[in-house]
GROMACS .gro file of C-alpha atoms in nm:
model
  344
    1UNK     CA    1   5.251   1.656   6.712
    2UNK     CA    2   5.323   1.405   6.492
    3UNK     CA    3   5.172   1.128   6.691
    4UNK     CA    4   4.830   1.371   6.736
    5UNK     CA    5   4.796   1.399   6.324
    6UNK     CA    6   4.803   1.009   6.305
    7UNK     CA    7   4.555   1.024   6.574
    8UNK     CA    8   4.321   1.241   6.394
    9UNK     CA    9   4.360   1.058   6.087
   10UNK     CA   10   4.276   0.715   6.245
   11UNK     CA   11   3.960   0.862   6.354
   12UNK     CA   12   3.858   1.017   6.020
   13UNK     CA   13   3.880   0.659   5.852
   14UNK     CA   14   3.720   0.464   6.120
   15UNK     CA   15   3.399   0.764   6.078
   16UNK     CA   16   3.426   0.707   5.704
   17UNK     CA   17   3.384   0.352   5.733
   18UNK     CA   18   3.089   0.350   5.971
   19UNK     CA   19   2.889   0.619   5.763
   20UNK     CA   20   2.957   0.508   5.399
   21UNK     CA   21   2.630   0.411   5.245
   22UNK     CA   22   2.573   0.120   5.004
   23UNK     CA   23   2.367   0.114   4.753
   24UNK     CA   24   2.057  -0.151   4.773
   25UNK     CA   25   2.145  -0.308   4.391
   26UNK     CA   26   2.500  -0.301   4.476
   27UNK     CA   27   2.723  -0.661   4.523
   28UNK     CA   28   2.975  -0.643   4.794
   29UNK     CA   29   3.292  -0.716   4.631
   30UNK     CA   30   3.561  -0.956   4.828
   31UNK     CA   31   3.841  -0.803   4.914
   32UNK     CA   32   4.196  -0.939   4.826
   33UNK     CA   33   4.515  -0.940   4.952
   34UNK     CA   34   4.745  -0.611   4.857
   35UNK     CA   35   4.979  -0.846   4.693
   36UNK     CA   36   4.708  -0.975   4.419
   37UNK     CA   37   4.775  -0.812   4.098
   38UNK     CA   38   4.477  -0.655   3.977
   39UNK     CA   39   4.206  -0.881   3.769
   40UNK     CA   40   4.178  -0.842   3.425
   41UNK     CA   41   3.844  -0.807   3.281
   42UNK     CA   42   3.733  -0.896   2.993
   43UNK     CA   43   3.485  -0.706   2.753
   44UNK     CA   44   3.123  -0.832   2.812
   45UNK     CA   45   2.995  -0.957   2.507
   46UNK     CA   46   2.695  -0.782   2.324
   47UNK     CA   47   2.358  -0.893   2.384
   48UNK     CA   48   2.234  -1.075   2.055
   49UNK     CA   49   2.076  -0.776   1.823
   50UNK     CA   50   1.708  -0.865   1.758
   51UNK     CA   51   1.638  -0.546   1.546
   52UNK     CA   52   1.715  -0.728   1.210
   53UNK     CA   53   1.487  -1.021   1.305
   54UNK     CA   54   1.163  -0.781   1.407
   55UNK     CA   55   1.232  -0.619   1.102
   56UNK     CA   56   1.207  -0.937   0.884
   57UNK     CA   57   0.857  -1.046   1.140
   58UNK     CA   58   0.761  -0.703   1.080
   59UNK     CA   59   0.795  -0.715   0.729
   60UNK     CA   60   0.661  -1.043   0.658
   61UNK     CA   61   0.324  -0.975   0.896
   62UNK     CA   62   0.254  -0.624   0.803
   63UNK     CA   63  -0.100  -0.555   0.654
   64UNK     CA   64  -0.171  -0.249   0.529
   65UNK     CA   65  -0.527  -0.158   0.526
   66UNK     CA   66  -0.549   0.178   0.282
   67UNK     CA   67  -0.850   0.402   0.381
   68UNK     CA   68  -1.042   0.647   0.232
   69UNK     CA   69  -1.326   0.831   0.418
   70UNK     CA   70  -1.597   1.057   0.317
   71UNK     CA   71  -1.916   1.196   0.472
   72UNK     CA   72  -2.239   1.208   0.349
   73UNK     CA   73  -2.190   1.450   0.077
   74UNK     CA   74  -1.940   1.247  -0.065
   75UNK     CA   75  -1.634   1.496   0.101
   76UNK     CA   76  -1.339   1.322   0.264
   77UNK     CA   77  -1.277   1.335   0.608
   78UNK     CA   78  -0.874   1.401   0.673
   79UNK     CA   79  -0.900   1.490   1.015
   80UNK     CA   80  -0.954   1.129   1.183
   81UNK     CA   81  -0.700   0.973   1.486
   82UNK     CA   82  -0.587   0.628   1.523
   83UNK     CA   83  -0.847   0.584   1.786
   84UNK     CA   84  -1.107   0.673   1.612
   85UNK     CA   85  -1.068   0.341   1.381
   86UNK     CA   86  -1.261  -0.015   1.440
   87UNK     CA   87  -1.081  -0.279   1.252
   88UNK     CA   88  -1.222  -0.680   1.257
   89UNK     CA   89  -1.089  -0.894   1.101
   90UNK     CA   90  -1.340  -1.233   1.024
   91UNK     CA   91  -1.563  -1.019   1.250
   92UNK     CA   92  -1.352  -0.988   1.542
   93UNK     CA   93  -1.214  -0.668   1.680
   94UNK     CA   94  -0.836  -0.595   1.595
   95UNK     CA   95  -0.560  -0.388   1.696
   96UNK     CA   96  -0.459  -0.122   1.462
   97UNK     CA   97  -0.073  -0.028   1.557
   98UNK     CA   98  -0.014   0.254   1.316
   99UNK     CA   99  -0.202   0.512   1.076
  100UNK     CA  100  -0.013   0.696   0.844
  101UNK     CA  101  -0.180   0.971   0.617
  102UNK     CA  102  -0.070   1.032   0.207
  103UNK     CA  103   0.310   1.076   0.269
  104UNK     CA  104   0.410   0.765   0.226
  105UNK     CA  105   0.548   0.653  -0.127
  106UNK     CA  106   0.322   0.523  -0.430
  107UNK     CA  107   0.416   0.269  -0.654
  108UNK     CA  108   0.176   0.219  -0.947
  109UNK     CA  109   0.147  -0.013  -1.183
  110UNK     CA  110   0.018   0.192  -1.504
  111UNK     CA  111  -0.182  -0.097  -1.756
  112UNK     CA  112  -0.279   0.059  -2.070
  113UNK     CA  113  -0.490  -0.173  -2.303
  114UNK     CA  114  -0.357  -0.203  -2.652
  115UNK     CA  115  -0.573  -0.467  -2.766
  116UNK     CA  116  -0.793  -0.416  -3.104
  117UNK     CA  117  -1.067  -0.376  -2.898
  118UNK     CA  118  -0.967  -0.040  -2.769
  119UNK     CA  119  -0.849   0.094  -3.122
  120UNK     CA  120  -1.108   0.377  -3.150
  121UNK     CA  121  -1.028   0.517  -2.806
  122UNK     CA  122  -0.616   0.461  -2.767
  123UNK     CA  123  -0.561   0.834  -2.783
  124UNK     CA  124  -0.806   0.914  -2.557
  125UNK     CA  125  -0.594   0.601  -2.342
  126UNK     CA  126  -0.267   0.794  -2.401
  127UNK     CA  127  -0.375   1.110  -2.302
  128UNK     CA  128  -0.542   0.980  -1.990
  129UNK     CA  129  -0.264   0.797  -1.882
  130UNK     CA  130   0.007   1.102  -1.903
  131UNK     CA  131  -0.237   1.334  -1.737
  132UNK     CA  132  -0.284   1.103  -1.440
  133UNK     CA  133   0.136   1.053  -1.459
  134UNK     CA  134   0.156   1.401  -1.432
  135UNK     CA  135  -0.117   1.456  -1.138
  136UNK     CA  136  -0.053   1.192  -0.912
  137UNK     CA  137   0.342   1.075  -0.906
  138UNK     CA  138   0.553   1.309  -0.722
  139UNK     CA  139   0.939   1.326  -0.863
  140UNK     CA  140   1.186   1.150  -0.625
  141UNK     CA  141   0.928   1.008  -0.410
  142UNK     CA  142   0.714   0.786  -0.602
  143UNK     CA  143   0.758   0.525  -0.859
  144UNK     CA  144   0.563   0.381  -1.161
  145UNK     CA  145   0.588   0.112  -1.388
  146UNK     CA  146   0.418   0.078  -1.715
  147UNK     CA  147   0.210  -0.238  -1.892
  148UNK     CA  148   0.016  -0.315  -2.196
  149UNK     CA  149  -0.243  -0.538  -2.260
  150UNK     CA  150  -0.291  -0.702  -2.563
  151UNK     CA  151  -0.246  -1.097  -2.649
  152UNK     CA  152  -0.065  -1.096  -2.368
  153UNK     CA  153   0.110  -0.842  -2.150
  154UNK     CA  154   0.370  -0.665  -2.216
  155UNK     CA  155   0.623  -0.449  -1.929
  156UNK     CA  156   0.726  -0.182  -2.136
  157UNK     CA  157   0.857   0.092  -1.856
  158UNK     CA  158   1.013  -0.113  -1.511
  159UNK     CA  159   0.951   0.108  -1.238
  160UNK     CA  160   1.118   0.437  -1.217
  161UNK     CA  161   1.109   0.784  -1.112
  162UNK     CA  162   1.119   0.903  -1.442
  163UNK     CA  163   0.786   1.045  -1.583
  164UNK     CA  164   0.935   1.159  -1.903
  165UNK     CA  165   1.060   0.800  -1.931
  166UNK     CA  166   0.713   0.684  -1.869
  167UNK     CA  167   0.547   0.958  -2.130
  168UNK     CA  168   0.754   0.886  -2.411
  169UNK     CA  169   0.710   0.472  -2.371
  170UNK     CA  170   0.289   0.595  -2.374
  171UNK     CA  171   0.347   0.803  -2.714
  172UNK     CA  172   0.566   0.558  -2.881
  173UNK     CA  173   0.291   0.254  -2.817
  174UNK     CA  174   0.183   0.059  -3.127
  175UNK     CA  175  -0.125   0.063  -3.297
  176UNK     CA  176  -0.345  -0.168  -3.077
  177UNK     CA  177  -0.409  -0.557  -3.234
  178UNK     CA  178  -0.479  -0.851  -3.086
  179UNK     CA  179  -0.650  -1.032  -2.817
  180UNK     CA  180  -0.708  -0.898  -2.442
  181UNK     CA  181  -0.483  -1.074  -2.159
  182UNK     CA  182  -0.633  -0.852  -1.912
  183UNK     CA  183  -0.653  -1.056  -1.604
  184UNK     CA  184  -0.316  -1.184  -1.670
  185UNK     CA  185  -0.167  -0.844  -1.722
  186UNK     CA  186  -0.317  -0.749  -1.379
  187UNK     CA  187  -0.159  -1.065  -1.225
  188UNK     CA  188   0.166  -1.002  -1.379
  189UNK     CA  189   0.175  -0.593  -1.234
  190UNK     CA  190   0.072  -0.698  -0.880
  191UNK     CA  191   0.345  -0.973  -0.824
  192UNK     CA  192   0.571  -0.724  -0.983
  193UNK     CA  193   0.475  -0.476  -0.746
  194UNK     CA  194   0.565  -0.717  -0.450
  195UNK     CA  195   0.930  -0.589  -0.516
  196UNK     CA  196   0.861  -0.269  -0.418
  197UNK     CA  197   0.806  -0.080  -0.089
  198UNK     CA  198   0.508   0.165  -0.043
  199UNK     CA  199   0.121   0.192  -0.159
  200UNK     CA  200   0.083  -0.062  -0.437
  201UNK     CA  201  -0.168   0.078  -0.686
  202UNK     CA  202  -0.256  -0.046  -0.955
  203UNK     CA  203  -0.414   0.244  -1.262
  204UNK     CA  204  -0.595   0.029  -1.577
  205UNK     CA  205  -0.717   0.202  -1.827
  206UNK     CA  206  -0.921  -0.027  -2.077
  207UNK     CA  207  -1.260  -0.087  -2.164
  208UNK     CA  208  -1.283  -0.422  -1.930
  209UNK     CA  209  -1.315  -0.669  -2.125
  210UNK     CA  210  -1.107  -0.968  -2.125
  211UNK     CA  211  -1.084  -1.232  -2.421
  212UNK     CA  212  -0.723  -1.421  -2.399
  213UNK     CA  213  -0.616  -1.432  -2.048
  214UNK     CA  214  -0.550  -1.805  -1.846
  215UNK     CA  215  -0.667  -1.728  -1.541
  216UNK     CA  216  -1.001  -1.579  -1.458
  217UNK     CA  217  -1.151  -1.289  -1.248
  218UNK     CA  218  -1.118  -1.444  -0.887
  219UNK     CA  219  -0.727  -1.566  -0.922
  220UNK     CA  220  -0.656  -1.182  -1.046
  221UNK     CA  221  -0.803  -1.089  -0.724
  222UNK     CA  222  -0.632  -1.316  -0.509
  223UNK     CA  223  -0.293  -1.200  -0.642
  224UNK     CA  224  -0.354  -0.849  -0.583
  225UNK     CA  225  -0.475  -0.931  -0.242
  226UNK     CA  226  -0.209  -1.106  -0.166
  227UNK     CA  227   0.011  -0.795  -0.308
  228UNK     CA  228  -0.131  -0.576  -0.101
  229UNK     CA  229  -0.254  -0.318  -0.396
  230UNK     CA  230  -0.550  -0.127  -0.488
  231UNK     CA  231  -0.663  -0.158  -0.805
  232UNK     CA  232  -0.804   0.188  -0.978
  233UNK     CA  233  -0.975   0.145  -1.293
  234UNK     CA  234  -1.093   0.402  -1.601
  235UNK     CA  235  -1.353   0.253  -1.774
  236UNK     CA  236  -1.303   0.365  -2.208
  237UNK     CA  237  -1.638   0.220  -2.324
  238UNK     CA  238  -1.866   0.493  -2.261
  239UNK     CA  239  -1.619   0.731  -2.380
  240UNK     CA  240  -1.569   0.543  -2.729
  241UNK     CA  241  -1.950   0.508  -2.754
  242UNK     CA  242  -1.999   0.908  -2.712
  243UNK     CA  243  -1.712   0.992  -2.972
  244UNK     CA  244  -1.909   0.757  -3.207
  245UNK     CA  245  -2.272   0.838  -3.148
  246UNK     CA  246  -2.249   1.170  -2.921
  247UNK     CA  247  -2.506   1.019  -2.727
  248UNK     CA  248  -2.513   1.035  -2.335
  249UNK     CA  249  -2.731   0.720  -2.338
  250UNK     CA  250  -2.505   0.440  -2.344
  251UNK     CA  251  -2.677   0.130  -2.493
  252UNK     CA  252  -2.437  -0.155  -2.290
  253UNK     CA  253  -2.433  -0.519  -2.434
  254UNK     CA  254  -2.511  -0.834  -2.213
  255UNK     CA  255  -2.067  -0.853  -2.275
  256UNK     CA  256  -2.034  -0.498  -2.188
  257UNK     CA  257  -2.235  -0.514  -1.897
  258UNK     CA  258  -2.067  -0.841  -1.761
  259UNK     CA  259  -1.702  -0.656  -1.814
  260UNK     CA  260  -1.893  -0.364  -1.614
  261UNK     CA  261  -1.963  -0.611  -1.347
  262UNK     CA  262  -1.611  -0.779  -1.326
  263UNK     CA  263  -1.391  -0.431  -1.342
  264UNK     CA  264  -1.661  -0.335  -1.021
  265UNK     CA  265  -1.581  -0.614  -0.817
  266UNK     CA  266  -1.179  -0.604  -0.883
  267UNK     CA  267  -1.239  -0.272  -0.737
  268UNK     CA  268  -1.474  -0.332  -0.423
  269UNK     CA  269  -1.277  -0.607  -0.315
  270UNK     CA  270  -0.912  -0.416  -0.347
  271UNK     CA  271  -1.031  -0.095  -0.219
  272UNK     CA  272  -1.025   0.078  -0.549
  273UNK     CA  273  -1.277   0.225  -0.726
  274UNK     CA  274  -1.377   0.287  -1.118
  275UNK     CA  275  -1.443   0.531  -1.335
  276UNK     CA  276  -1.668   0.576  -1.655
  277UNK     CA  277  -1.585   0.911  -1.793
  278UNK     CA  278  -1.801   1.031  -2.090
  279UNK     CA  279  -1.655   1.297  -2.248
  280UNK     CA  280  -1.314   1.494  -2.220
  281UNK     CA  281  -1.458   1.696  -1.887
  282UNK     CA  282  -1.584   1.409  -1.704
  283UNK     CA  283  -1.194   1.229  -1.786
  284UNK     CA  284  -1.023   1.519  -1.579
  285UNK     CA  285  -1.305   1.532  -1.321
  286UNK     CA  286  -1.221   1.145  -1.292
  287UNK     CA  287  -0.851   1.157  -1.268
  288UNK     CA  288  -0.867   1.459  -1.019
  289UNK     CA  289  -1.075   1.202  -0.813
  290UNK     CA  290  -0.821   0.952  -0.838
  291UNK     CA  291  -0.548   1.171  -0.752
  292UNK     CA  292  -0.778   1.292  -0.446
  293UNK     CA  293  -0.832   0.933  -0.308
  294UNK     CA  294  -0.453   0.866  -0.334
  295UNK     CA  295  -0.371   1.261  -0.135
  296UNK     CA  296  -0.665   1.192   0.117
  297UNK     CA  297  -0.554   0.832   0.228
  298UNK     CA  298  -0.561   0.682   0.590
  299UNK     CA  299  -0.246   0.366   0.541
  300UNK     CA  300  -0.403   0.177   0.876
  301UNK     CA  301  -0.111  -0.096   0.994
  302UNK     CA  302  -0.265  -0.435   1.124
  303UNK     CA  303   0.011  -0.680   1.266
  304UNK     CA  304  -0.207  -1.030   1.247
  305UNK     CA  305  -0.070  -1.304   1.533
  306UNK     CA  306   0.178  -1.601   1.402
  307UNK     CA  307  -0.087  -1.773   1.159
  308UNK     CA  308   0.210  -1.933   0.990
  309UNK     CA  309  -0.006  -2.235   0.970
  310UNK     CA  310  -0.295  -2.089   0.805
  311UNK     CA  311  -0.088  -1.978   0.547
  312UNK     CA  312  -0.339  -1.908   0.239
  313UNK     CA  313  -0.650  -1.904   0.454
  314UNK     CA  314  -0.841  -1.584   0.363
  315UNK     CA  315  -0.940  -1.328   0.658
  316UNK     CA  316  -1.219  -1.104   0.569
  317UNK     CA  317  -1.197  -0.724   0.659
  318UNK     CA  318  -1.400  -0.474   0.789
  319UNK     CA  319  -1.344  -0.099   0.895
  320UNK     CA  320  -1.563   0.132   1.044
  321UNK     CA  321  -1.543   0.503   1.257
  322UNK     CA  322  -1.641   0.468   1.600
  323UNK     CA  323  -1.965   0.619   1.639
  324UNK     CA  324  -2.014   0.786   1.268
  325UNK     CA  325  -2.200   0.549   1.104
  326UNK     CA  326  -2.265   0.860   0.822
  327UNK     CA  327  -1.938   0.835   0.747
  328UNK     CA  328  -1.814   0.578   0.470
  329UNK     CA  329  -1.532   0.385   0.462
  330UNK     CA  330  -1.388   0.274   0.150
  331UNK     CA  331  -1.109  -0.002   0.160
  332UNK     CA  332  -1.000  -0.343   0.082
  333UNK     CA  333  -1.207  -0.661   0.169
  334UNK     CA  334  -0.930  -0.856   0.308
  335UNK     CA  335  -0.617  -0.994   0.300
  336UNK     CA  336  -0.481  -1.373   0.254
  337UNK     CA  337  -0.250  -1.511   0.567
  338UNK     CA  338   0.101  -1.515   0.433
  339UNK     CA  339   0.330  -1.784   0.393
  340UNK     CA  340   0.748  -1.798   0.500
  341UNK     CA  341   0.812  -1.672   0.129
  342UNK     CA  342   0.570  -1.390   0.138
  343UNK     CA  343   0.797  -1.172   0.302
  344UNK     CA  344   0.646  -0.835   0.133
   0.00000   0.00000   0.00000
């Protein structure tokens, strides 16, 4: 009996061993003698983490192309797709990895001109500033930061989340004097705003003219290019004119018109847009605007190849919606190639 179960047994392993199946990726492994003790293995070590290092390419490439789109009428359009996009950049179709609608955090730069210039209309400044505070910045989410513009500039508010902060730094301003630093102040809020993470906008509220500042129209510009911000801008002078006269009929100056021309073109090329309110209905119709544009963005993501040596060189943009040519697109011009220490 016993001899017939070590039979059986015998048989079972020699089945076992013809049948067993290996798999195709699998190594044969040696065999070694029962008297080996056992290997001892080692822990494999970790594959070199590369997340930390896209993030920093990622970071340091990242354009963000901020979109707004309306139709004909002049109504935006909120219900476009990724694909429905044509980016070039210097003419040249582009990849656009990402589109992200109005969630993502604002940080503003708020510049408030407190030059002698604007002296008949700083109230109507104040109270233009707080009501767009109060419109546009969400609590906890978005951040602003608070300038004025006189001789030179002056941070009076860092950024924070903190309208109240922000409202009470806007009441307690002094009475205006002095030159206008106005470029500079611009120059100063956009590298400021290269700390921070999320749409860079820039709000000035002045009548555009600039008297005192070191560097000129085209450098501001450049900075805020660079900075990836839109610049927004109310325009006082036709407002101070109509509290004066109470004319409609604003009778612009060869200076007033060149400011006019300047405060366009900061806008056109940074994707903003500006604003010449009248009276006290046409200021809320203008800040309800602004507030609109910011709540009916596109944030388009173009990730440029390694131009680390074109660092500087400018790269013109230009966005479209495949097959809609009644649609407009309204965004920045372009963007200047980063360097290694533009990293934001």
């Amino acid at each position: 009996m016993r001899f017939a179960i070590i039979t059986i047994l015998a048989i079972a392993t020699a089945v076992n061993a013809q049948s067993g199946r290996i798999r195709p990726d699998a190594t044969p492994q040696p065999r070694r003698p029962s008297s080996a003790p056992p290997p001892v293995s080692s822990p494999t070590p970790p594959a070199p983490s590369t997340a930390g290092t896209d993030e920093i390419r990622i970071e340091s490439t990242l354009i963000p192309i901020p979109a707004t789109v309306t139709d004909s009428s002049g109504r935006p359009v909120t219900n476009l797709r990724l694909e429905d996009f044509e980016l070039r950049i210097d003419g040249k179709p582009a990849m656009i990895s990402e589109i992200r609608r109005s969630e993502a955090p604002i940080r503003l730069a708020l510049l408030l001109d407190n030059s002698s210039s604007v002296k008949n209309a700083l109230e109507f400044e104040k109270t233009a500033a707080v009501r767009f505070l109060r419109r546009v910045i969400r609590p906890e989410v978005d951040r602003a930061a608070l300038y004025s513009i006189s001789t030179v500039s002056r941070l009076e508010v860092p950024f924070t989340t903190e309208i109240g902060l922000l409202t009470r730094a806007i009441s307690q301003l002094p009475e205006p004097a002095g030159a206008t630093a106005l470029f500079d102040g611009i120059i100063a809020a956009a590298k400021h705003l290269t700390e921070e993470t999320g749409r860079r906008v820039i709000v000035l509220i002045s009548d555009g003219d600039d008297t005192a500042s070191d560097r000129g129209l085209e450098e501001a510009i450049r900075v805020v290019q660079i900075s990836n911000a839109q610049v927004f801008i109310v325009k006082t002078t036709n407002y101070e004119y109509f509290r004066l006269t109470r004319s409609r009929t604003v009778n612009a100056n060869v200076r007033q018109l060149a400011a006019e021309r300047r405060m366009e073109e900061l806008a056109r090329e940074t994707g903003g847009a500006i604003f010449s309110p009248i009276d006290d209905d046409e200021l809320e119709n203008a800040f309800r605007n602004l507030a609109a544009r910011l709540s009916e963005q596109y944030v388009l993501s173009y990730y440029p190849d390694n131009e680390t040596a074109n660092a500087g060189q400018f790269r013109a943009i230009s966005l479209s919606v495949r097959g809609r040519p009644d649609l407009t697109v309204n965004t920045r011009k372009g963007y200047y190639v980063p360097g290694k220490s533009e990293s934001k």
